[in-house]
Amino acid sequence: MFDWLLLLEWVAKSGILLFILLTGFAYTTFYERKLAARIQVRQGPNRTGPGGWLQPAADGVKLIFKEELIPASAYKFVFILAPILTVLPALVIMAVVPWGPTINFFGRNIPLHIADVNVAILYILSVASISVYGIVLAGWSSNNKYAMMGGLRSSAQMLSYEIALGLSFVGPMLIAGSMSLNDIVEAQRGLWFIFLQPLGAFIFYVAMLAEVNRAPFDMPEAEQELTAGYHTEYSGMKFALFFMGEYIKMIAVSAIFAALFLGGYRGPFVDQWPLLGPVYLLIKIIASLGLMIWIRATLPRLRYDRLMAFGWKTLLPLSLLNVFVTAVVIVLLEL
Amino acid sequence: MTLQQIEITADELKHLVSERAHTGETMLLNMGPQHPSTHGVLRLLLELDGETVVNCIPDVGFLHTGIEKNIEAKTYEKSETMTDRLDYLNTMGNNLAYCLAVEKLVDLDVPERAQAIRVIFAELQRIASHLVWLGTAGLDLAAMSIFLYCFREREKILDIMEMCSGQRMMTTYFRPGGLWRDTTAEFEPAVRAFIDTFSKQVDEYEGLLSNNPIFLDRTKNIGKLTGKDAIAWGVTGPSLRGSGVKYDLRKEEPYSGYEQYDFDIPTYEEGDVYARYRVRIDEFRQSLRIVRQALDKLPKGPFRSNNRKFVPPPRAELGNSMEAVIHHFKLWTEGFPAPKASVYVPVESPRGELGVFLEGDGGPKPYRCYWRTPSFVNLQILPMLSKGHFVADLVAIIGSIDIVLGDVDR
């Protein structure tokens, strides 16, 4: 017999995750504005609600009611499809990230993740790279020269970081001996992988900044050069979708970073109180987001040809070296 | 003529772009006049091969104000307010150039105290202008925070300017023959407090940028200008000194008593964006030196000339001196006449040689007024510097030659 309760459990978990990601997106923008403001001796938004806490809601309402402009010469179908293609992968990618151990809920054991896929890492790599299509198509379909250059830059950018990103997954994978994120998190029970794989963690963090188009790798939307890059022609909710895609992806890659290198949901007393797991994960995500914002407020932007050189000439050899050394050490220890 | 006809179309610029643009092999991109990093309403028509700039054609005139022509319709004293609006980041410097020209034309002497205060304000203004430059040039490379740090410091200078002139930007504080008013009592402590904090702040800016690998990568060997080319194109100011030519009007043709102060002229040989950045950073420190010296030996005495034919009498005299009333009336209704002669006075503005040419015709209004503005002349080298670079570098180069569109178009 089909387990209806299982279906209910899946739906509930997906619903909760979607809700957290969507509000998380709104409050990540708020977090960024507040933290960047503090770094830049400003106040940041402080007018809407107490301490500005309703600012994301006000922004959302504003964007929903804004007029949606589609340029006359745009390729309409692709123009509308592009923002959707950017957001969906960012949401879907979180399905394989565990946010806590199994909890007991009214006598029913509920694992705190949507899916424990045994090829989670391959899934992450393949889904994450879909969203670049959204950016390229947005740039192309807008029929705007700035947007097109933004789109082209983003494809050039993907070519440069993707391999290093893929290789930096290999380190934790080799140590844990599994591609499932659950297994990788459980393998960090004793020691976080960031201490075993400092170089791998660094490469992953750099590549993930490029993956989410964050400074200093935000060339596709470089406002000083390309006005707004690929989303120059977008307005209203379609524009918001691009932002949603970017910020949800920031949260998602931070969660993946936490799972791979910072022990995911693991922390003191998680085994006794499993509900602490999501809290630890949240703290780690917030720390990682804070670092991203700090980097954005501090560093100038790289030129896109420099990113290609950096990706191919620095990150790739380093990550190959990292994989090699890791593998040799593991083989030697097993002997 | 309709608007359509006045607009320059791509057809009219055909001879300026390469053959490949006609076949569609290269792309024509219109950058500006509304663009975040053209520093105002500068329009650039770019011919791009991929992202490489093949040709760059600046199109100026979007901020034309007709100030030069308007000056001919006003008396010497009244038209000074318009000079503030030329290079709006160097208002004190514009006032200074204009006042020096008028003083030279009518042969008017300026008291020591006024000259020293003029130097202090001209140097504070130079710091303020370089701060805006540093902030926006950093912003062009997406270094966000430096922009706000620079504006925080600039605010203190604007406060000092407001304290003395009543205005933050459009000061009109220097007048032919001296100053509008004497400085206030809080002036000296405020400037000293600023000097003390600012020298530390310059180190902080340098800490953020000078050795930052990304910043070095974006500025070194970008937009190289040789000293020979710079002289041939008439480039002046930090852009010239960044190309290794030691030329500064404050040393070459000292005015307002600059010869009394001890300061160096920073020069760098490389001629790239980074060299121009270094020059301006060093100028912060040199300007501070000048301000400190001028403040230390600030003479007491009158703040404007006592020559009543050109300088209005003090307010207090109007009640008890018929003579003063007559002078006041004549000056404010008719203005003072200038001889039939022409003068050219150059000063060192934050951007280079700012020169005023004035021709008197015996009456109270100039026959001709012409401003030799550094931004306009320096902008000429942009096409030469940007050729073969990326769009991202073009933005850095525009930032590095430090143009102000009010100064370009006047």
XYZ file of C-alpha atoms in Angstrom:
745
model
C 0.000 0.000 0.000
C 1.226 3.481 -0.792
C 2.323 5.346 2.276
C 0.204 8.495 2.254
C 1.945 9.772 5.301
C 5.261 9.605 3.444
C 3.826 11.725 0.657
C 2.545 14.202 3.218
C 5.972 14.279 4.820
C 7.660 15.048 1.492
C 5.202 17.765 0.629
C 5.550 19.326 4.070
C 9.339 19.254 3.949
C 9.448 20.726 0.442
C 6.988 23.409 1.473
C 9.045 24.329 4.509
C 12.249 24.421 2.471
C 10.687 26.618 -0.228
C 9.321 28.968 2.400
C 12.676 29.219 4.137
C 14.500 29.832 0.882
C 12.089 32.498 -0.319
C 12.052 34.442 2.929
C 15.750 33.723 3.255
C 16.267 35.364 -0.114
C 14.438 38.488 1.026
C 16.385 38.687 4.249
C 19.685 37.958 2.543
C 19.215 41.182 0.575
C 18.467 42.941 3.859
C 21.487 41.329 5.514
C 23.679 42.430 2.618
C 22.408 45.988 2.704
C 22.804 46.274 6.451
C 26.211 44.642 6.673
C 27.615 46.510 3.653
C 26.276 49.706 5.197
C 28.079 49.006 8.449
C 31.309 48.370 6.561
C 30.821 51.613 4.644
C 30.014 53.770 7.674
C 26.367 54.114 6.637
C 23.072 53.211 8.308
C 21.482 51.054 5.635
C 17.703 50.698 5.322
C 16.132 51.754 8.638
C 12.804 53.356 7.751
C 10.417 50.486 6.986
C 9.329 48.785 10.159
C 11.425 48.580 13.338
C 15.089 48.928 12.372
C 14.168 48.501 8.717
C 13.135 44.869 9.178
C 10.142 45.211 6.855
C 12.259 46.597 4.021
C 12.388 43.276 2.087
C 8.583 43.052 2.217
C 8.254 46.603 0.947
C 10.695 45.852 -1.857
C 8.739 42.751 -2.805
C 5.445 44.623 -2.898
C 7.019 47.355 -4.997
C 8.446 44.908 -7.517
C 5.179 42.999 -7.832
C 3.256 46.146 -8.704
C 5.841 47.486 -11.122
C 5.089 47.539 -14.806
C 6.552 44.620 -16.696
C 8.233 45.995 -19.777
C 9.182 43.750 -22.652
C 11.281 45.522 -25.286
C 9.599 45.577 -28.687
C 12.495 43.851 -30.372
C 13.037 41.187 -27.720
C 12.484 37.483 -28.378
C 9.440 37.261 -26.158
C 9.319 33.565 -25.307
C 12.979 33.308 -24.352
C 12.848 36.673 -22.611
C 10.182 35.325 -20.235
C 11.765 31.901 -19.935
C 15.205 33.191 -18.923
C 14.408 34.420 -15.385
C 12.524 31.203 -14.658
C 15.531 29.189 -15.798
C 17.670 31.157 -13.376
C 15.514 30.650 -10.299
C 14.475 27.007 -10.644
C 17.941 25.392 -10.421
C 18.723 27.527 -7.387
C 15.638 26.156 -5.623
C 16.045 22.573 -6.785
C 19.683 22.337 -5.800
C 18.809 22.500 -2.085
C 16.965 19.179 -2.288
C 20.104 17.133 -1.691
C 21.545 19.250 1.108
C 20.810 17.712 4.527
C 19.681 20.219 7.147
C 19.621 17.958 10.156
C 19.738 14.376 11.408
C 16.685 12.157 11.682
C 14.127 13.408 14.190
C 11.315 11.584 15.919
C 8.004 13.254 15.229
C 4.979 11.642 16.952
C 6.536 8.245 16.723
C 7.570 8.648 13.119
C 11.235 8.926 12.115
C 11.679 11.863 9.788
C 15.070 12.484 8.166
C 15.721 16.216 7.772
C 16.525 16.310 4.098
C 14.424 16.079 0.956
C 16.440 13.394 -0.776
C 19.516 11.412 0.089
C 20.857 10.898 -3.418
C 23.923 8.735 -3.733
C 25.259 10.938 -6.551
C 24.420 14.210 -4.828
C 27.627 15.877 -5.957
C 27.013 15.103 -9.618
C 23.451 16.339 -9.156
C 24.673 19.625 -7.682
C 27.194 20.173 -10.469
C 24.718 19.480 -13.232
C 21.830 21.470 -11.786
C 23.984 24.429 -10.821
C 25.266 24.890 -14.340
C 21.753 25.057 -15.796
C 21.248 28.538 -14.411
C 23.955 29.946 -16.655
C 21.556 29.275 -19.519
C 19.139 31.690 -17.924
C 21.760 34.427 -17.966
C 22.981 33.750 -21.499
C 19.436 33.549 -22.853
C 18.420 36.710 -20.997
C 21.348 38.553 -22.496
C 20.644 37.277 -25.966
C 16.876 37.666 -26.024
C 16.891 41.252 -24.727
C 18.278 42.451 -28.059
C 20.481 44.902 -26.205
C 24.216 45.146 -26.770
C 25.067 45.581 -23.102
C 22.879 42.633 -22.147
C 24.434 40.481 -24.827
C 27.928 41.275 -23.604
C 26.816 40.359 -20.096
C 25.492 37.037 -21.343
C 28.677 36.299 -23.259
C 30.790 37.164 -20.253
C 28.826 34.786 -18.090
C 29.401 31.872 -20.479
C 33.108 32.716 -20.615
C 33.076 32.851 -16.837
C 31.436 29.447 -16.515
C 34.143 27.908 -18.681
C 36.778 29.177 -16.307
C 35.519 28.144 -12.886
C 33.457 25.016 -13.524
C 36.355 22.568 -13.697
C 38.027 23.896 -10.575
C 34.659 23.759 -8.809
C 34.168 20.150 -9.863
C 37.654 19.144 -8.739
C 37.302 20.810 -5.357
C 34.347 18.495 -4.649
C 36.673 15.518 -5.049
C 38.628 16.088 -1.834
C 35.736 15.645 0.636
C 34.369 12.906 -1.594
C 37.604 10.909 -1.363
C 37.858 11.313 2.392
C 34.240 10.387 3.047
C 34.259 7.700 0.398
C 30.825 8.676 -0.793
C 29.116 11.133 -3.115
C 26.118 11.549 -0.842
C 26.131 14.761 1.152
C 24.613 12.929 4.139
C 27.576 10.592 4.261
C 30.010 13.479 3.836
C 28.416 15.374 6.736
C 28.431 12.280 8.948
C 32.091 11.701 8.082
C 32.896 15.086 9.624
C 31.735 13.925 13.038
C 35.277 14.222 14.364
C 36.970 16.924 12.345
C 35.638 19.377 9.800
C 37.006 18.859 6.324
C 38.105 22.482 6.113
C 41.011 21.482 8.387
C 41.867 18.457 6.268
C 41.251 20.258 2.963
C 42.129 23.945 3.466
C 43.222 24.387 -0.156
C 40.162 22.553 -1.438
C 37.905 24.726 0.707
C 39.577 27.877 -0.597
C 39.238 26.789 -4.229
C 35.633 25.808 -3.658
C 34.819 29.162 -2.070
C 36.449 31.134 -4.893
C 34.782 29.048 -7.581
C 31.455 29.346 -5.811
C 31.741 33.143 -5.765
C 32.146 32.923 -9.534
C 29.281 30.446 -9.760
C 26.844 32.850 -8.132
C 28.217 35.923 -9.984
C 29.279 37.619 -6.794
C 31.985 40.227 -6.486
C 34.810 40.170 -7.397
C 33.514 37.975 -10.222
C 30.325 39.881 -11.044
C 31.347 40.681 -14.617
C 28.036 39.612 -16.229
C 26.248 42.417 -14.431
C 29.154 44.849 -14.033
C 27.175 48.032 -13.622
C 30.178 50.293 -14.171
C 30.885 48.733 -17.535
C 27.677 47.180 -18.853
C 25.124 49.351 -16.988
C 23.407 46.236 -15.611
C 24.637 43.487 -17.903
C 22.226 40.705 -18.730
C 19.273 42.144 -16.812
C 19.489 45.643 -18.306
C 16.107 45.307 -20.011
C 14.270 43.517 -17.215
C 11.809 45.167 -14.876
C 9.260 44.298 -12.233
C 8.908 40.701 -11.091
C 11.084 39.305 -13.885
C 13.916 41.459 -12.619
C 13.159 40.283 -9.102
C 13.396 36.682 -10.278
C 16.997 37.255 -11.347
C 17.767 38.636 -7.940
C 15.928 35.764 -6.342
C 18.007 33.363 -8.397
C 21.224 35.031 -7.363
C 20.480 35.250 -3.651
C 18.883 31.828 -3.304
C 21.898 30.408 -5.046
C 24.085 32.247 -2.560
C 22.211 30.522 0.251
C 22.350 27.174 -1.540
C 26.080 27.240 -2.240
C 26.722 28.417 1.306
C 24.752 25.404 2.543
C 26.743 23.125 0.242
C 29.982 24.709 1.435
C 28.894 24.115 5.010
C 28.009 20.516 4.221
C 31.276 19.801 2.438
C 33.765 21.595 4.647
C 32.152 22.954 7.814
C 30.476 19.810 9.023
C 27.008 20.705 7.740
C 24.442 20.445 10.502
C 26.917 18.831 12.890
C 27.862 20.557 16.101
C 27.871 19.946 19.842
C 24.820 18.055 21.264
C 23.244 17.410 17.867
C 22.952 13.722 18.685
C 20.963 14.454 21.844
C 18.830 17.253 20.400
C 18.521 16.680 16.654
C 16.625 19.943 16.207
C 19.885 21.806 16.894
C 21.082 20.603 13.469
C 19.187 23.158 11.357
C 20.259 25.894 13.780
C 23.950 25.051 13.351
C 23.517 24.915 9.589
C 21.827 28.299 9.628
C 24.668 29.828 11.638
C 27.212 28.440 9.187
C 25.223 29.737 6.206
C 24.987 33.202 7.761
C 28.736 33.246 8.376
C 29.454 32.228 4.805
C 27.046 34.859 3.445
C 28.680 37.448 5.665
C 32.076 36.626 4.166
C 30.619 37.021 0.664
C 29.207 40.429 1.543
C 32.459 41.473 3.153
C 34.365 40.501 0.018
C 31.929 42.431 -2.136
C 32.313 45.575 -0.045
C 36.101 45.393 -0.141
C 37.482 44.084 -3.395
C 37.504 45.640 -6.858
C 36.209 43.598 -9.753
C 38.409 41.353 -11.850
C 38.494 41.686 -15.611
C 36.838 38.712 -17.293
C 39.915 37.676 -19.260
C 41.814 37.706 -15.965
C 39.237 35.388 -14.437
C 39.775 32.961 -17.323
C 43.537 33.118 -16.805
C 43.044 32.739 -13.046
C 40.660 29.804 -13.480
C 42.797 27.897 -15.946
C 46.303 28.794 -14.844
C 45.932 29.034 -11.070
C 42.800 27.317 -9.806
C 42.918 24.287 -12.097
C 46.542 23.248 -11.341
C 45.974 23.918 -7.644
C 42.847 21.793 -7.523
C 44.537 18.985 -9.471
C 47.397 19.113 -7.000
C 44.939 19.032 -4.134
C 43.168 15.957 -5.523
C 46.486 14.242 -6.160
C 47.870 14.873 -2.691
C 44.601 13.875 -1.040
C 44.453 10.630 -2.986
C 48.076 9.740 -2.261
C 47.682 10.432 1.449
C 44.525 8.329 1.643
C 46.201 5.420 -0.157
C 49.239 5.660 2.113
C 47.074 5.680 5.244
C 45.176 2.613 4.105
C 48.324 0.639 3.406
C 15.550 72.276 -37.081
C 13.982 69.302 -35.394
C 15.742 67.313 -32.747
C 16.170 64.446 -35.177
C 18.316 66.585 -37.421
C 20.573 67.938 -34.717
C 21.424 64.502 -33.395
C 24.622 63.041 -34.708
C 23.817 59.805 -36.439
C 26.126 56.893 -37.058
C 26.235 57.937 -40.718
C 27.955 61.200 -39.914
C 30.606 59.415 -37.892
C 31.314 56.885 -40.642
C 34.723 58.298 -41.410
C 35.764 57.936 -37.774
C 35.183 54.197 -37.464
C 37.042 51.466 -39.276
C 35.872 49.749 -42.480
C 34.974 46.649 -40.518
C 32.211 48.474 -38.690
C 30.338 48.987 -41.962
C 30.199 45.288 -42.691
C 29.035 44.498 -39.183
C 32.215 42.670 -38.294
C 32.769 45.006 -35.372
C 30.034 46.355 -33.151
C 29.184 50.003 -32.608
C 28.175 50.631 -29.017
C 26.796 53.878 -27.730
C 28.144 54.433 -24.225
C 26.517 57.377 -22.566
C 25.536 60.160 -22.208
C 23.580 58.314 -19.516
C 25.992 55.699 -18.269
C 27.168 55.001 -14.715
C 30.870 55.481 -15.352
C 31.290 58.234 -17.903
C 31.483 60.657 -14.964
C 28.693 62.892 -16.172
C 27.116 63.325 -19.555
C 29.984 62.205 -21.730
C 28.947 60.207 -24.753
C 31.361 57.722 -26.230
C 30.760 55.944 -29.480
C 32.716 52.725 -29.240
C 33.670 50.385 -32.000
C 34.185 47.015 -30.385
C 35.753 43.820 -31.604
C 34.378 41.437 -29.032
C 35.121 43.486 -25.941
C 38.241 45.127 -27.337
C 37.971 48.804 -28.141
C 38.907 49.413 -31.781
C 37.838 53.040 -31.879
C 36.555 55.388 -29.255
C 34.913 58.639 -30.306
C 34.077 61.059 -27.491
C 31.110 63.310 -28.090
C 30.916 66.290 -25.759
C 28.523 69.209 -25.391
C 25.647 67.691 -23.407
C 26.314 69.998 -20.479
C 26.936 73.168 -22.424
C 26.014 76.098 -20.202
C 27.217 79.122 -22.162
C 29.017 80.506 -19.131
C 31.832 82.082 -21.148
C 29.347 84.003 -23.244
C 27.248 84.951 -20.237
C 30.265 86.401 -18.493
C 30.509 88.950 -21.310
C 27.038 90.211 -20.420
C 27.727 90.791 -16.724
C 30.004 93.051 -14.778
C 33.312 91.647 -13.540
C 32.078 91.286 -10.005
C 28.705 89.728 -10.773
C 29.860 87.039 -13.165
C 32.008 85.387 -10.547
C 29.095 83.295 -9.281
C 28.980 81.566 -12.638
C 32.573 80.424 -12.403
C 31.588 78.137 -9.534
C 29.472 76.145 -11.907
C 32.213 75.365 -14.411
C 34.209 72.722 -12.640
C 31.864 72.027 -9.781
C 34.462 70.007 -7.885
C 36.927 72.883 -7.909
C 34.792 75.912 -7.099
C 37.420 77.693 -5.004
C 40.003 77.098 -7.720
C 37.743 78.558 -10.399
C 37.091 81.589 -8.215
C 40.817 81.935 -7.705
C 41.635 81.818 -11.415
C 38.931 84.315 -12.220
C 39.852 86.730 -9.424
C 43.532 86.568 -10.353
C 42.634 87.417 -13.951
C 40.456 90.359 -12.939
C 43.088 91.584 -10.487
C 45.747 91.391 -13.182
C 43.518 93.192 -15.661
C 42.730 96.134 -13.379
C 46.045 95.949 -11.515
C 44.629 95.353 -8.061
C 46.725 94.142 -5.143
C 45.626 91.540 -2.628
C 46.621 91.657 1.065
C 48.871 88.942 2.488
C 46.205 87.429 4.698
C 43.772 87.027 1.825
C 46.455 85.342 -0.260
C 47.283 82.851 2.480
C 43.620 82.025 3.034
C 43.196 81.616 -0.702
C 46.023 79.109 -0.743
C 44.537 77.180 2.178
C 41.167 76.940 0.489
C 42.631 76.142 -2.928
C 44.556 73.250 -1.412
C 41.609 72.011 0.653
C 39.589 72.146 -2.545
C 42.287 70.144 -4.320
C 42.032 67.498 -1.611
C 38.229 67.493 -1.886
C 38.403 67.145 -5.646
C 40.947 64.336 -5.492
C 38.742 62.635 -2.899
C 35.829 62.624 -5.309
C 38.188 61.353 -7.974
C 39.540 58.570 -5.753
C 36.040 57.542 -4.725
C 34.588 57.459 -8.215
C 37.668 55.935 -9.816
C 37.531 53.220 -7.180
C 33.844 52.759 -7.835
C 34.583 52.337 -11.543
C 36.594 49.290 -10.606
C 33.761 48.215 -8.255
C 35.678 48.980 -5.058
C 32.554 50.253 -3.327
C 33.596 51.161 0.179
C 36.403 53.536 -0.763
C 33.785 55.774 -2.343
C 31.968 56.278 0.935
C 35.169 56.653 2.938
C 36.284 59.414 0.562
C 32.983 61.225 0.763
C 33.102 61.082 4.543
C 36.371 63.054 4.483
C 35.184 65.403 1.740
C 32.216 66.288 3.904
C 34.568 67.766 6.495
C 36.123 70.028 3.863
C 32.706 71.115 2.652
C 31.809 71.921 6.259
C 34.882 74.158 6.529
C 33.926 75.863 3.271
C 30.388 76.381 4.500
C 31.713 77.784 7.772
C 33.506 80.588 5.931
C 31.533 81.204 2.767
C 28.042 80.085 3.756
C 27.962 77.574 0.911
C 29.162 74.007 0.645
C 29.928 73.959 -3.040
C 29.030 77.158 -4.892
C 31.197 79.278 -2.649
C 32.149 82.490 -4.514
C 34.327 83.159 -1.497
C 37.270 84.833 -3.209
C 36.437 88.254 -4.645
C 38.546 90.547 -6.812
C 40.811 92.256 -4.291
C 40.583 89.657 -1.530
C 37.859 87.656 0.138
C 34.141 88.075 0.717
C 34.543 88.003 4.524
C 37.271 87.132 6.913
C 37.377 83.563 8.210
C 35.433 82.695 11.326
C 36.994 81.955 14.702
C 36.359 78.211 14.340
C 38.160 78.091 11.011
C 41.674 77.479 12.253
C 40.901 74.695 14.771
C 38.637 73.002 12.224
C 41.354 72.946 9.564
C 43.928 71.703 12.071
C 41.616 68.917 13.197
C 41.090 67.960 9.570
C 44.838 67.888 8.825
C 45.436 65.631 11.808
C 42.809 63.062 10.908
C 43.268 63.175 7.174
C 46.919 62.148 7.000
C 45.906 58.894 8.689
C 42.985 58.477 6.328
C 45.264 58.667 3.287
C 47.204 55.698 4.649
C 43.910 53.882 5.054
C 42.951 54.490 1.414
C 46.347 53.269 0.358
C 45.896 50.203 2.521
C 42.714 49.363 0.650
C 44.047 49.883 -2.855
C 47.766 50.472 -3.357
C 48.899 46.883 -2.887
C 45.646 45.123 -3.662
C 46.517 42.537 -6.355
C 43.198 42.977 -8.152
C 43.599 46.749 -8.166
C 47.187 46.483 -9.432
C 46.036 44.090 -12.111
C 43.332 46.504 -13.239
C 45.536 49.614 -13.278
C 49.143 48.695 -14.118
C 50.073 48.929 -17.805
C 46.580 50.163 -18.650
C 46.191 53.354 -20.684
C 49.867 54.132 -21.083
C 50.714 57.723 -21.952
C 54.286 58.743 -22.736
C 55.586 62.091 -21.569
C 56.185 63.135 -25.180
C 52.603 62.377 -26.218
C 51.265 64.080 -23.127
C 53.092 67.302 -23.968
C 52.087 67.068 -27.634
C 48.414 66.824 -26.696
C 48.634 69.600 -24.137
C 47.836 67.331 -21.206
C 48.445 68.957 -17.824
C 47.962 68.172 -14.182
C 48.306 64.765 -12.509
C 47.915 62.999 -15.868
C 51.031 64.778 -17.149
C 52.965 64.219 -13.931
C 52.013 60.544 -14.035
C 53.909 60.396 -17.326
C 57.107 61.635 -15.768
C 56.972 65.323 -16.698
C 57.649 67.553 -13.737
C 55.368 70.467 -14.485
C 53.224 72.223 -11.930
C 52.145 75.831 -12.283
C 52.415 76.360 -8.546
C 56.185 75.948 -9.011
C 56.613 77.149 -12.610
C 54.662 80.388 -12.338
C 53.836 80.828 -8.660
C 50.737 82.840 -7.852
C 49.098 83.860 -4.567
C 52.372 83.363 -2.735
C 52.925 79.681 -3.519
C 56.636 80.422 -3.719
C 56.773 80.801 0.099
C 55.695 77.233 0.761
C 57.867 74.183 0.735
C 56.347 71.280 -1.180
C 57.318 68.637 -3.735
C 55.834 67.795 -7.082
C 55.209 64.049 -7.208
C 55.995 62.480 -10.584
C 55.915 58.889 -11.769
C 57.483 57.580 -14.951
C 55.111 54.774 -15.957
C 52.293 56.867 -17.419
C 49.639 54.219 -16.732
C 46.457 54.371 -14.668
C 48.362 53.293 -11.592
C 50.945 56.086 -11.974
C 48.181 58.673 -12.196
C 46.642 57.145 -9.085
C 49.965 57.379 -7.232
C 50.432 61.015 -8.245
C 47.077 62.016 -6.815
C 47.633 60.063 -3.611
C 50.960 61.848 -3.149
C 49.307 65.178 -3.885
C 47.010 64.612 -0.897
C 50.097 64.671 1.320
C 51.710 67.630 -0.443
C 48.505 69.658 -0.208
C 48.340 68.895 3.495
C 51.903 70.184 3.834
C 50.988 73.441 2.116
C 47.876 73.906 4.228
C 49.828 73.289 7.407
C 52.537 75.815 6.472
C 50.033 78.433 5.368
C 48.091 77.987 8.574
C 51.213 78.250 10.725
C 52.203 81.598 9.317
C 48.769 82.991 8.599
C 49.338 86.756 8.786
C 46.976 89.088 10.572
C 45.650 92.114 8.731
C 43.012 93.127 6.206
C 41.285 90.393 4.246
C 40.644 92.509 1.185
C 42.175 95.404 -0.643
C 41.467 98.906 0.543
C 41.111 100.208 -3.011
C 37.522 101.531 -2.924
C 37.341 101.914 -6.696
C 37.223 98.110 -7.022
C 36.377 96.711 -3.622
C 33.149 97.607 -1.813
C 33.566 99.429 1.533
C 32.794 97.599 4.773
C 29.152 97.612 5.803
C 29.914 99.652 8.956
C 31.184 102.600 6.956
C 27.972 103.028 4.986
C 26.211 104.686 7.930
C 28.758 107.456 8.511
C 30.602 108.064 5.269
C 29.052 109.653 2.185
C 32.077 108.552 0.194
C 31.450 104.923 1.123
C 27.813 105.157 0.048
C 28.822 106.542 -3.331
C 31.418 103.833 -3.854
C 28.996 101.173 -2.808
C 26.301 102.512 -5.130
C 28.659 102.811 -8.104
C 30.098 99.338 -7.598
C 26.758 97.578 -7.296
C 24.952 99.437 -10.084
C 27.647 99.985 -12.639
C 30.622 97.889 -11.610
C 34.225 98.875 -12.021
C 35.710 99.576 -15.454
C 38.673 97.641 -16.770
C 41.217 98.970 -19.228
C 41.336 98.023 -22.882
C 43.757 95.171 -22.470
C 43.865 91.404 -22.406
C 45.255 89.058 -19.766
C 45.696 85.309 -19.457
C 46.130 83.821 -16.008
C 46.790 80.103 -15.532
C 46.485 78.332 -12.199
C 47.032 74.711 -11.243
C 43.597 73.177 -10.760
C 43.256 69.590 -9.456
C 42.912 68.532 -13.086
C 45.667 70.610 -14.664
C 46.214 74.035 -16.107
C 43.099 76.121 -15.650
C 43.536 79.373 -17.524
C 41.328 82.446 -17.796
C 41.622 84.819 -20.710
C 39.907 88.172 -20.181
C 39.770 91.061 -22.601
C 38.557 94.393 -21.290
C 37.092 97.094 -23.490
C 37.270 100.039 -21.096
C 33.810 99.343 -19.696
C 32.602 97.339 -16.676
C 32.031 94.168 -18.691
C 34.630 92.011 -20.435
C 34.696 92.068 -24.208
C 35.707 88.439 -24.310
C 36.153 85.740 -21.699
C 37.672 82.373 -22.444
C 38.436 79.481 -20.125
C 41.213 77.067 -20.929
C 39.848 74.106 -19.015
C 42.028 71.097 -18.254
C 39.246 68.491 -18.535
C 38.528 69.419 -22.147
C 42.163 69.230 -23.196
C 42.895 66.068 -21.226
C 39.845 64.327 -22.662
C 41.470 64.414 -26.115
C 43.862 61.628 -25.204
C 41.065 59.184 -24.326
C 40.727 57.653 -27.844
C 44.484 57.188 -28.034
C 44.750 55.602 -24.583
C 41.787 53.283 -24.905
C 42.616 51.704 -28.252
C 43.226 47.984 -27.915
C 42.013 47.802 -24.325
C 38.877 46.144 -22.981
C 35.681 47.997 -22.144
C 36.453 47.362 -18.481
C 39.812 49.132 -18.931
C 38.215 51.999 -20.815
C 36.199 52.704 -17.690
C 39.373 52.714 -15.610
C 41.066 55.077 -18.092
C 38.188 57.556 -18.098
C 38.385 57.537 -14.331
C 42.139 58.044 -14.323
C 42.197 61.183 -16.465
C 39.677 62.717 -14.087
C 37.307 64.756 -16.196
C 34.467 66.920 -14.939
C 31.872 67.463 -17.607
C 31.014 70.938 -16.386
C 34.640 71.751 -17.054
C 34.612 70.107 -20.500
C 31.519 71.768 -21.918
C 31.267 75.082 -20.043
